[in-house]
CSV table of C-alpha atoms and ligand atoms in Angstrom, one decimal:
chain,number,residue,atom,x,y,z
A,1,UNK,CA,36.6,-50.1,-35.1
A,2,UNK,CA,38.7,-46.9,-35.5
A,3,UNK,CA,39.3,-46.1,-39.3
A,4,UNK,CA,43.1,-47.0,-39.3
A,5,UNK,CA,41.6,-50.8,-38.3
A,6,UNK,CA,40.4,-51.1,-42.0
A,7,UNK,CA,43.9,-50.1,-43.6
A,8,UNK,CA,47.1,-52.1,-44.5
A,9,UNK,CA,48.5,-49.4,-43.1
A,10,UNK,CA,51.9,-51.3,-44.1
A,11,UNK,CA,51.6,-49.9,-47.6
A,12,UNK,CA,51.5,-46.4,-46.5
A,13,UNK,CA,52.6,-43.6,-47.4
A,14,UNK,CA,50.0,-44.2,-50.1
A,15,UNK,CA,51.1,-43.7,-53.9
A,16,UNK,CA,48.9,-41.1,-54.7
A,17,UNK,CA,50.5,-38.1,-55.4
A,18,UNK,CA,50.6,-35.0,-52.6
A,19,UNK,CA,46.8,-33.3,-52.7
A,20,UNK,CA,45.4,-36.6,-55.0
A,21,UNK,CA,41.5,-36.6,-53.9
A,22,UNK,CA,41.7,-40.3,-54.4
A,23,UNK,CA,43.3,-40.4,-51.2
A,24,UNK,CA,40.2,-38.2,-49.6
A,25,UNK,CA,37.7,-40.8,-50.9
A,26,UNK,CA,39.7,-43.2,-49.6
A,27,UNK,CA,39.1,-41.6,-46.2
A,28,UNK,CA,35.6,-41.1,-46.7
A,29,UNK,CA,34.7,-45.1,-48.0
A,30,UNK,CA,36.8,-46.1,-44.4
A,31,UNK,CA,34.4,-43.4,-42.3
A,32,UNK,CA,31.4,-44.9,-44.2
A,33,UNK,CA,32.2,-48.5,-43.7
A,34,UNK,CA,33.0,-48.0,-39.9
A,35,UNK,CA,29.9,-46.1,-39.4
A,36,UNK,CA,27.8,-48.7,-40.6
A,37,UNK,CA,30.1,-51.0,-38.7
A,38,UNK,CA,30.9,-53.6,-41.1
A,39,UNK,CA,32.5,-56.5,-40.4
A,40,UNK,CA,36.1,-56.5,-42.6
A,41,UNK,CA,35.4,-60.0,-43.7
A,42,UNK,CA,31.7,-59.2,-45.4
A,43,UNK,CA,33.4,-57.2,-47.6
A,44,UNK,CA,35.0,-57.5,-51.3
A,45,UNK,CA,36.5,-54.7,-52.5
A,46,UNK,CA,37.1,-55.4,-56.6
A,47,UNK,CA,38.8,-52.9,-58.8
A,48,UNK,CA,40.4,-52.5,-62.3
A,49,UNK,CA,43.4,-50.0,-63.3
A,50,UNK,CA,44.3,-46.8,-62.7
A,51,UNK,CA,45.5,-44.6,-59.8
A,52,UNK,CA,42.1,-44.7,-58.5
A,53,UNK,CA,41.9,-49.0,-58.6
A,54,UNK,CA,45.1,-48.8,-56.4
A,55,UNK,CA,42.3,-48.3,-53.9
A,56,UNK,CA,41.7,-51.7,-53.1
A,57,UNK,CA,45.3,-52.5,-52.1
A,58,UNK,CA,45.1,-49.6,-49.2
A,59,UNK,CA,42.3,-51.2,-47.4
A,60,UNK,CA,42.0,-54.4,-45.1
A,61,UNK,CA,38.9,-56.3,-46.8
A,62,UNK,CA,38.9,-58.9,-49.6
A,63,UNK,CA,40.7,-57.5,-52.6
A,64,UNK,CA,40.8,-58.0,-55.9
A,65,UNK,CA,42.6,-55.8,-58.3
A,66,UNK,CA,41.6,-56.9,-61.5
A,67,UNK,CA,42.3,-55.6,-65.1
A,68,UNK,CA,41.5,-52.3,-66.8
A,69,UNK,CA,37.8,-51.5,-66.8
A,70,UNK,CA,36.2,-54.9,-65.6
A,71,UNK,CA,36.1,-54.3,-62.2
A,72,UNK,CA,32.2,-54.5,-61.6
A,73,UNK,CA,32.0,-58.0,-63.9
A,74,UNK,CA,34.7,-59.4,-60.8
A,75,UNK,CA,32.2,-58.0,-58.3
A,76,UNK,CA,29.4,-59.9,-60.4
A,77,UNK,CA,31.2,-63.0,-60.1
A,78,UNK,CA,31.8,-62.5,-56.6
A,79,UNK,CA,28.2,-61.0,-55.8
A,80,UNK,CA,26.1,-64.2,-57.6
A,81,UNK,CA,28.1,-66.3,-55.8
A,82,UNK,CA,28.3,-65.3,-52.5
A,83,UNK,CA,25.2,-63.0,-52.3
A,84,UNK,CA,25.7,-62.5,-48.4
A,85,UNK,CA,29.2,-60.4,-49.4
A,86,UNK,CA,28.8,-56.8,-49.6
A,87,UNK,CA,30.8,-55.5,-53.0
A,88,UNK,CA,32.6,-52.1,-53.3
A,89,UNK,CA,33.8,-51.5,-56.3
A,90,UNK,CA,36.1,-47.9,-56.8
A,91,UNK,CA,36.8,-47.2,-60.4
A,92,UNK,CA,38.3,-44.4,-61.9
A,93,UNK,CA,36.2,-42.7,-65.1
A,94,UNK,CA,38.4,-44.5,-67.7
A,95,UNK,CA,38.0,-47.7,-66.0
A,96,UNK,CA,34.5,-46.6,-65.4
A,97,UNK,CA,32.9,-45.1,-68.2
A,98,UNK,CA,35.7,-45.8,-71.3
A,99,UNK,CA,37.2,-49.5,-71.2
A,100,UNK,CA,34.2,-50.5,-68.3
A,101,UNK,CA,31.6,-48.4,-70.1
A,102,UNK,CA,29.2,-51.7,-71.1
A,103,UNK,CA,29.9,-53.3,-67.6
A,104,UNK,CA,28.6,-50.3,-66.5
A,105,UNK,CA,25.5,-50.1,-68.3
A,106,UNK,CA,24.5,-53.5,-67.4
A,107,UNK,CA,25.6,-53.8,-64.1
A,108,UNK,CA,22.9,-50.9,-63.5
A,109,UNK,CA,20.6,-52.7,-65.9
A,110,UNK,CA,20.6,-55.7,-63.6
A,111,UNK,CA,20.3,-53.9,-60.5
A,112,UNK,CA,23.0,-56.2,-58.5
A,113,UNK,CA,23.4,-55.6,-55.5
A,114,UNK,CA,26.5,-53.8,-55.1
A,115,UNK,CA,28.3,-50.2,-55.0
A,116,UNK,CA,30.0,-48.3,-57.5
A,117,UNK,CA,32.0,-45.3,-56.9
A,118,UNK,CA,33.0,-43.1,-60.2
A,119,UNK,CA,36.2,-41.7,-58.6
A,120,UNK,CA,36.0,-39.0,-61.8
A,121,UNK,CA,39.1,-36.7,-62.2
A,122,UNK,CA,38.2,-36.4,-66.0
A,123,UNK,CA,41.4,-37.3,-67.1
A,124,UNK,CA,43.9,-41.1,-67.5
A,125,UNK,CA,45.7,-40.5,-64.3
A,126,UNK,CA,47.9,-43.3,-64.3
A,127,UNK,CA,48.9,-43.5,-68.1
A,128,UNK,CA,50.2,-39.5,-68.3
A,129,UNK,CA,46.8,-37.3,-68.6
A,130,UNK,CA,45.1,-38.5,-71.8
A,131,UNK,CA,41.7,-37.1,-71.9
A,132,UNK,CA,38.5,-39.5,-70.5
A,133,UNK,CA,34.6,-40.1,-71.9
A,134,UNK,CA,34.3,-37.4,-68.7
A,135,UNK,CA,36.8,-34.9,-69.3
A,136,UNK,CA,33.7,-32.5,-71.5
A,137,UNK,CA,34.7,-29.8,-73.9
A,138,UNK,CA,37.7,-27.2,-74.4
A,139,UNK,CA,40.0,-29.4,-72.2
A,140,UNK,CA,43.6,-29.9,-72.1
A,141,UNK,CA,45.5,-33.2,-71.9
A,142,UNK,CA,48.3,-35.0,-73.5
A,143,UNK,CA,45.8,-36.4,-76.1
A,144,UNK,CA,44.1,-33.0,-77.0
A,145,UNK,CA,46.8,-30.6,-77.0
A,146,UNK,CA,44.6,-28.2,-78.7
A,147,UNK,CA,41.6,-28.9,-76.4
A,148,UNK,CA,39.0,-31.8,-77.1
A,149,UNK,CA,36.6,-31.2,-78.8
A,150,UNK,CA,34.5,-34.6,-77.2
A,151,UNK,CA,31.3,-34.3,-75.3
A,152,UNK,CA,30.9,-35.8,-72.0
A,153,UNK,CA,29.2,-38.2,-70.2
A,154,UNK,CA,26.7,-37.4,-67.4
A,155,UNK,CA,27.3,-40.0,-64.8
A,156,UNK,CA,24.0,-39.6,-63.2
A,157,UNK,CA,22.2,-39.3,-66.1
A,158,UNK,CA,23.8,-42.5,-67.6
A,159,UNK,CA,23.2,-44.6,-65.0
A,160,UNK,CA,19.7,-43.6,-64.0
A,161,UNK,CA,18.7,-44.3,-67.7
A,162,UNK,CA,20.7,-47.6,-68.0
A,163,UNK,CA,18.7,-48.5,-64.4
A,164,UNK,CA,20.5,-47.2,-61.3
A,165,UNK,CA,18.4,-47.8,-58.3
A,166,UNK,CA,20.6,-45.2,-56.3
A,167,UNK,CA,22.7,-42.7,-57.6
A,168,UNK,CA,24.4,-39.8,-56.1
A,169,UNK,CA,27.2,-37.2,-56.9
A,170,UNK,CA,29.2,-35.2,-54.6
A,171,UNK,CA,33.1,-34.2,-54.2
A,172,UNK,CA,36.3,-34.6,-52.6
A,173,UNK,CA,35.1,-31.0,-50.6
A,174,UNK,CA,32.3,-32.2,-49.5
A,175,UNK,CA,33.7,-35.0,-47.3
A,176,UNK,CA,31.2,-35.4,-44.8
A,177,UNK,CA,28.3,-35.5,-47.6
A,178,UNK,CA,30.6,-37.8,-49.1
A,179,UNK,CA,30.7,-40.1,-46.2
A,180,UNK,CA,27.2,-40.2,-45.8
A,181,UNK,CA,26.0,-40.7,-49.6
A,182,UNK,CA,28.5,-43.7,-49.1
A,183,UNK,CA,26.3,-44.6,-46.3
A,184,UNK,CA,23.6,-44.6,-47.7
A,185,UNK,CA,25.0,-46.1,-51.6
A,186,UNK,CA,26.5,-49.2,-49.3
A,187,UNK,CA,23.2,-49.4,-47.4
A,188,UNK,CA,21.0,-49.3,-50.9
A,189,UNK,CA,19.7,-52.8,-51.7
A,190,UNK,CA,20.6,-52.9,-55.6
A,191,UNK,CA,22.9,-51.8,-58.1
A,192,UNK,CA,24.4,-47.6,-56.6
A,193,UNK,CA,26.6,-45.3,-58.3
A,194,UNK,CA,28.2,-42.5,-56.3
A,195,UNK,CA,30.2,-40.1,-58.4
A,196,UNK,CA,32.7,-38.4,-56.3
A,197,UNK,CA,34.3,-35.4,-58.2
A,198,UNK,CA,38.2,-36.0,-57.6
A,199,UNK,CA,41.3,-33.8,-57.9
A,200,UNK,CA,44.1,-34.6,-60.2
A,201,UNK,CA,46.3,-32.1,-59.7
A,202,UNK,CA,49.2,-33.7,-61.3
A,203,UNK,CA,47.8,-33.9,-64.9
A,204,UNK,CA,44.0,-32.6,-65.1
A,205,UNK,CA,44.9,-29.3,-62.7
A,206,UNK,CA,47.9,-28.4,-64.1
A,207,UNK,CA,47.1,-29.0,-67.6
A,208,UNK,CA,43.8,-26.8,-67.4
A,209,UNK,CA,45.5,-24.8,-65.0
A,210,UNK,CA,43.4,-25.2,-61.9
A,211,UNK,CA,46.1,-24.9,-59.9
A,212,UNK,CA,47.2,-27.3,-57.4
A,213,UNK,CA,44.8,-29.4,-55.6
A,214,UNK,CA,43.5,-26.9,-52.5
A,215,UNK,CA,42.3,-24.3,-55.7
A,216,UNK,CA,40.7,-27.4,-57.5
A,217,UNK,CA,39.1,-28.2,-54.3
A,218,UNK,CA,37.6,-24.4,-54.2
A,219,UNK,CA,36.4,-24.9,-57.5
A,220,UNK,CA,34.3,-28.0,-55.9
A,221,UNK,CA,33.0,-26.0,-53.9
A,222,UNK,CA,32.5,-22.8,-56.1
A,223,UNK,CA,30.7,-24.7,-59.1
A,224,UNK,CA,28.8,-27.4,-57.3
A,225,UNK,CA,25.6,-26.8,-55.2
A,226,UNK,CA,23.3,-29.0,-53.4
A,227,UNK,CA,20.0,-30.3,-55.1
A,228,UNK,CA,17.1,-28.3,-54.3
A,229,UNK,CA,19.1,-25.4,-53.0
A,230,UNK,CA,18.4,-22.1,-54.5
A,231,UNK,CA,21.7,-21.4,-55.1
A,232,UNK,CA,21.3,-24.0,-58.0
A,233,UNK,CA,18.2,-22.5,-58.7
A,234,UNK,CA,19.4,-19.6,-59.6
A,235,UNK,CA,22.4,-20.6,-61.1
A,236,UNK,CA,21.1,-24.2,-63.0
A,237,UNK,CA,24.7,-24.3,-64.6
A,238,UNK,CA,26.2,-25.4,-61.1
A,239,UNK,CA,26.7,-28.7,-61.0
A,240,UNK,CA,24.4,-30.8,-58.6
A,241,UNK,CA,25.5,-32.8,-55.6
A,242,UNK,CA,22.9,-35.2,-53.7
A,243,UNK,CA,21.1,-38.2,-54.1
A,244,UNK,CA,19.0,-38.8,-57.9
A,245,UNK,CA,17.6,-41.9,-57.4
A,246,UNK,CA,16.6,-43.9,-54.6
A,247,UNK,CA,13.9,-46.7,-55.5
A,248,UNK,CA,13.3,-50.1,-54.6
A,249,UNK,CA,13.7,-52.9,-57.4
A,250,UNK,CA,13.9,-56.2,-57.5
A,251,UNK,CA,17.4,-57.3,-57.1
A,252,UNK,CA,19.3,-60.0,-59.4
A,253,UNK,CA,20.5,-62.1,-57.0
A,254,UNK,CA,17.4,-62.3,-55.4
A,255,UNK,CA,15.3,-62.8,-58.5
A,256,UNK,CA,17.5,-65.7,-59.4
A,257,UNK,CA,17.4,-67.3,-55.8
A,258,UNK,CA,14.0,-67.5,-57.2
A,259,UNK,CA,14.4,-68.7,-59.9
A,260,UNK,CA,16.5,-71.4,-58.7
A,261,UNK,CA,13.6,-72.7,-56.2
A,262,UNK,CA,11.3,-72.5,-59.0
A,263,UNK,CA,13.7,-74.8,-61.5
A,264,UNK,CA,14.3,-77.3,-57.8
A,265,UNK,CA,10.5,-77.4,-57.1
A,266,UNK,CA,11.9,-75.7,-53.8
A,267,UNK,CA,14.1,-78.5,-52.5
A,268,UNK,CA,17.6,-76.7,-52.3
B,1,UNK,CA,25.8,-31.7,-28.7
B,2,UNK,CA,28.6,-31.7,-25.8
B,3,UNK,CA,31.2,-29.2,-27.1
B,4,UNK,CA,34.7,-31.4,-27.4
B,5,UNK,CA,38.0,-30.7,-26.5
B,6,UNK,CA,41.1,-31.1,-27.9
B,7,UNK,CA,43.6,-33.6,-26.6
B,8,UNK,CA,46.1,-33.0,-29.5
B,9,UNK,CA,46.7,-33.1,-33.5
B,10,UNK,CA,47.9,-36.3,-34.1
B,11,UNK,CA,50.2,-35.9,-37.4
B,12,UNK,CA,51.6,-38.5,-38.6
B,13,UNK,CA,54.7,-37.2,-40.6
B,14,UNK,CA,55.7,-39.9,-41.7
B,15,UNK,CA,52.4,-39.7,-44.1
B,16,UNK,CA,51.8,-36.3,-44.7
B,17,UNK,CA,52.7,-35.0,-48.2
B,18,UNK,CA,52.3,-31.5,-47.3
B,19,UNK,CA,49.5,-30.3,-50.1
B,20,UNK,CA,48.1,-27.9,-48.0
B,21,UNK,CA,44.5,-29.0,-48.0
B,22,UNK,CA,43.7,-29.4,-44.2
B,23,UNK,CA,45.9,-25.9,-44.0
B,24,UNK,CA,43.8,-23.9,-46.7
B,25,UNK,CA,40.3,-25.1,-45.4
B,26,UNK,CA,41.2,-24.9,-41.4
B,27,UNK,CA,38.0,-22.5,-40.1
B,28,UNK,CA,40.7,-21.2,-37.4
B,29,UNK,CA,44.1,-21.3,-39.2
B,30,UNK,CA,45.8,-23.8,-36.8
B,31,UNK,CA,47.9,-25.8,-39.0
B,32,UNK,CA,50.9,-24.6,-40.8
B,33,UNK,CA,54.0,-26.1,-42.7
B,34,UNK,CA,57.2,-26.5,-41.0
B,35,UNK,CA,60.7,-26.3,-42.4
B,36,UNK,CA,60.3,-29.9,-43.9
B,37,UNK,CA,56.5,-29.7,-45.2
B,38,UNK,CA,55.2,-31.0,-42.8
B,39,UNK,CA,52.1,-30.5,-41.3
B,40,UNK,CA,52.2,-28.8,-37.5
B,41,UNK,CA,49.4,-27.3,-35.2
B,42,UNK,CA,50.8,-23.7,-34.7
B,43,UNK,CA,47.9,-22.6,-32.5
B,44,UNK,CA,46.3,-25.8,-31.3
B,45,UNK,CA,44.5,-23.3,-28.7
B,46,UNK,CA,42.4,-22.2,-31.4
B,47,UNK,CA,40.9,-25.5,-32.5
B,48,UNK,CA,37.7,-25.9,-32.7
B,49,UNK,CA,37.5,-29.7,-33.5
B,50,UNK,CA,35.4,-29.8,-36.6
B,51,UNK,CA,37.8,-32.3,-37.6
B,52,UNK,CA,37.7,-31.2,-41.6
B,53,UNK,CA,41.2,-31.3,-41.5
B,54,UNK,CA,41.0,-35.2,-41.0
B,55,UNK,CA,38.2,-36.1,-42.9
B,56,UNK,CA,39.6,-34.0,-46.2
B,57,UNK,CA,43.2,-35.1,-45.5
B,58,UNK,CA,44.2,-37.2,-48.6
B,59,UNK,CA,47.0,-38.9,-47.0
B,60,UNK,CA,45.1,-40.1,-43.9
B,61,UNK,CA,47.9,-38.1,-41.9
B,62,UNK,CA,46.1,-36.1,-39.7
B,63,UNK,CA,43.9,-36.8,-36.7
B,64,UNK,CA,41.7,-35.1,-33.9
B,65,UNK,CA,42.0,-36.6,-30.4
B,66,UNK,CA,39.8,-34.8,-28.1
B,67,UNK,CA,38.6,-36.1,-24.6
B,68,UNK,CA,35.3,-37.1,-26.1
B,69,UNK,CA,37.7,-40.4,-28.1
B,70,UNK,CA,39.5,-41.2,-24.5
B,71,UNK,CA,35.8,-42.0,-23.3
B,72,UNK,CA,34.7,-43.6,-26.3
B,73,UNK,CA,38.1,-46.1,-26.3
C,1,LIG,C1,43.4,-53.0,-71.2
C,1,LIG,C2,44.1,-52.3,-71.0
C,1,LIG,N1,44.5,-50.6,-71.8
C,1,LIG,C3,45.1,-49.9,-71.6
C,1,LIG,C4,45.6,-50.0,-70.4
C,1,LIG,C5,46.2,-48.6,-69.9
C,1,LIG,N2,45.6,-47.7,-69.5
C,1,LIG,C6,46.4,-47.8,-67.4
C,1,LIG,S1,45.2,-47.5,-66.4
C,1,LIG,C7,44.4,-46.0,-67.9
C,1,LIG,C8,43.7,-45.1,-67.3
C,1,LIG,C9,43.3,-44.8,-66.2
C,1,LIG,O1,42.2,-43.9,-66.1
C,1,LIG,P1,41.2,-43.9,-64.8
C,1,LIG,O2,40.8,-44.9,-65.2
C,1,LIG,O3,40.5,-42.7,-65.1
C,1,LIG,O4,42.0,-43.9,-63.4
C,1,LIG,P2,43.4,-43.0,-62.7
C,1,LIG,O5,44.4,-43.4,-63.1
C,1,LIG,O6,42.9,-41.3,-63.6
C,1,LIG,O7,42.3,-42.5,-61.1
C,1,LIG,C10,44.5,-46.9,-68.9
C,1,LIG,C11,43.9,-46.4,-70.1
C,1,LIG,C12,45.5,-51.0,-69.4
C,1,LIG,N3,45.8,-50.9,-68.6
C,1,LIG,N4,44.9,-52.1,-69.9
C,2,LIG,S1,48.4,-38.7,-61.5
C,2,LIG,FE1,46.7,-37.8,-61.1
C,2,LIG,S2,45.3,-39.5,-60.4
C,2,LIG,FE2,46.9,-40.2,-60.4
C,2,LIG,S3,48.1,-40.1,-58.2
C,2,LIG,FE3,48.8,-38.6,-59.3
C,2,LIG,S4,47.1,-36.7,-58.7
C,2,LIG,FE4,46.4,-38.7,-58.5
C,3,LIG,S1,46.0,-33.0,-45.5
C,3,LIG,FE1,47.4,-34.5,-45.1
C,3,LIG,S2,48.7,-34.7,-46.2
C,3,LIG,FE2,47.7,-32.3,-47.1
C,3,LIG,S3,49.3,-31.2,-45.4
C,3,LIG,FE3,47.7,-31.7,-44.2
C,3,LIG,S4,47.9,-33.7,-43.0
C,3,LIG,FE4,49.9,-33.1,-44.6
C,4,LIG,S1,40.1,-29.6,-36.1
C,4,LIG,FE1,38.9,-28.1,-37.8
C,4,LIG,S2,39.5,-26.1,-36.5
C,4,LIG,FE2,41.0,-28.1,-35.3
C,4,LIG,S3,42.5,-27.9,-36.8
C,4,LIG,FE3,41.3,-29.6,-37.6
C,4,LIG,S4,40.2,-27.7,-39.2
C,4,LIG,FE4,41.0,-26.8,-38.0
């Protein structure tokens, strides 16, 4: 299979702006799926609403484009009824952690086997650049013309504390690393979270004077460092990339299957 | 790993949005925008087939075809 075999080419060129990082997330994800040799009939992608959520329209897997913040709820329903399927759940930062924050922490707590991908552009792209719980302090947004006063979540720390058994972070600049982390996340049994910093040049970039897409990628390169690297040790204010959690813990669907066996005396 | 040899850059002009990401980060300055703001390989002979352009393209519009790909097909 080639990457294009996993695409619905009839919907291209896609709707994302020139230089939008969400396209690179799609690119990396397709390469991960291809490298794992997954059969597209075994994959279900659920998504909510947002520029990010439009990704489910472009992949030739089973796909459910649902409602804002509820991608993980729909994914839970699918996985629970058909545990043999692979669930991929890409979400925007607003989708995952504003309106969908509760679904996010509870899916993590259950350790249900699926891959949550947070396409973090630190803003609501689709609705015109309102700040999100990932924007952080002192940022400009249409809803914060005089700068934000809200602290941001740290996706990695939140996912870890909520119980996700695999947690990683990378950026759209680090595309090879993204493919590798996505592969490992998809392969992981349990709830995996991959945060991918993804540039929105149209809103976040423009309002915060971060320049065009190319320049925003330069910032990902300059402002991040690999876990365990010398650069990170010397400058802890850099954003760490890599795998933060990778543990084997009881998975929700398997635990439920055991309950069924117990309740039916093994007759099912 | 055997060194990859370039066959061609397959550029989908319908999909390319001229964002310039592939151009800026190409280690060998192989790529540029033409008058239509679409990417072209100006100096393909310098390409080292690292495929970074292909990996980062948000529009899946550029593919680096090598002799290796031919054998795999
Ligand atoms: C229930 C509900 N509330 C609000 C909206 C409006 N809305 C659409 S997309 C969106 C946020 C998009 O931001 P994000 O999830 O970060 O994705 P991005 O567009 O940045 O990729 C909002 C608030 C909606 N569609 N449904
Ligand atoms: S508005 Fe931002 S997030 Fe939405 S497509 Fe454009 S660049 Fe991407
Ligand atoms: S990265 Fe892709 S869309 Fe951007 S200029 Fe290069 S080929 Fe075109
Ligand atoms: S494969 Fe590497 S060297 Fe060749 S054009 Fe792409 S980025 Fe440049």
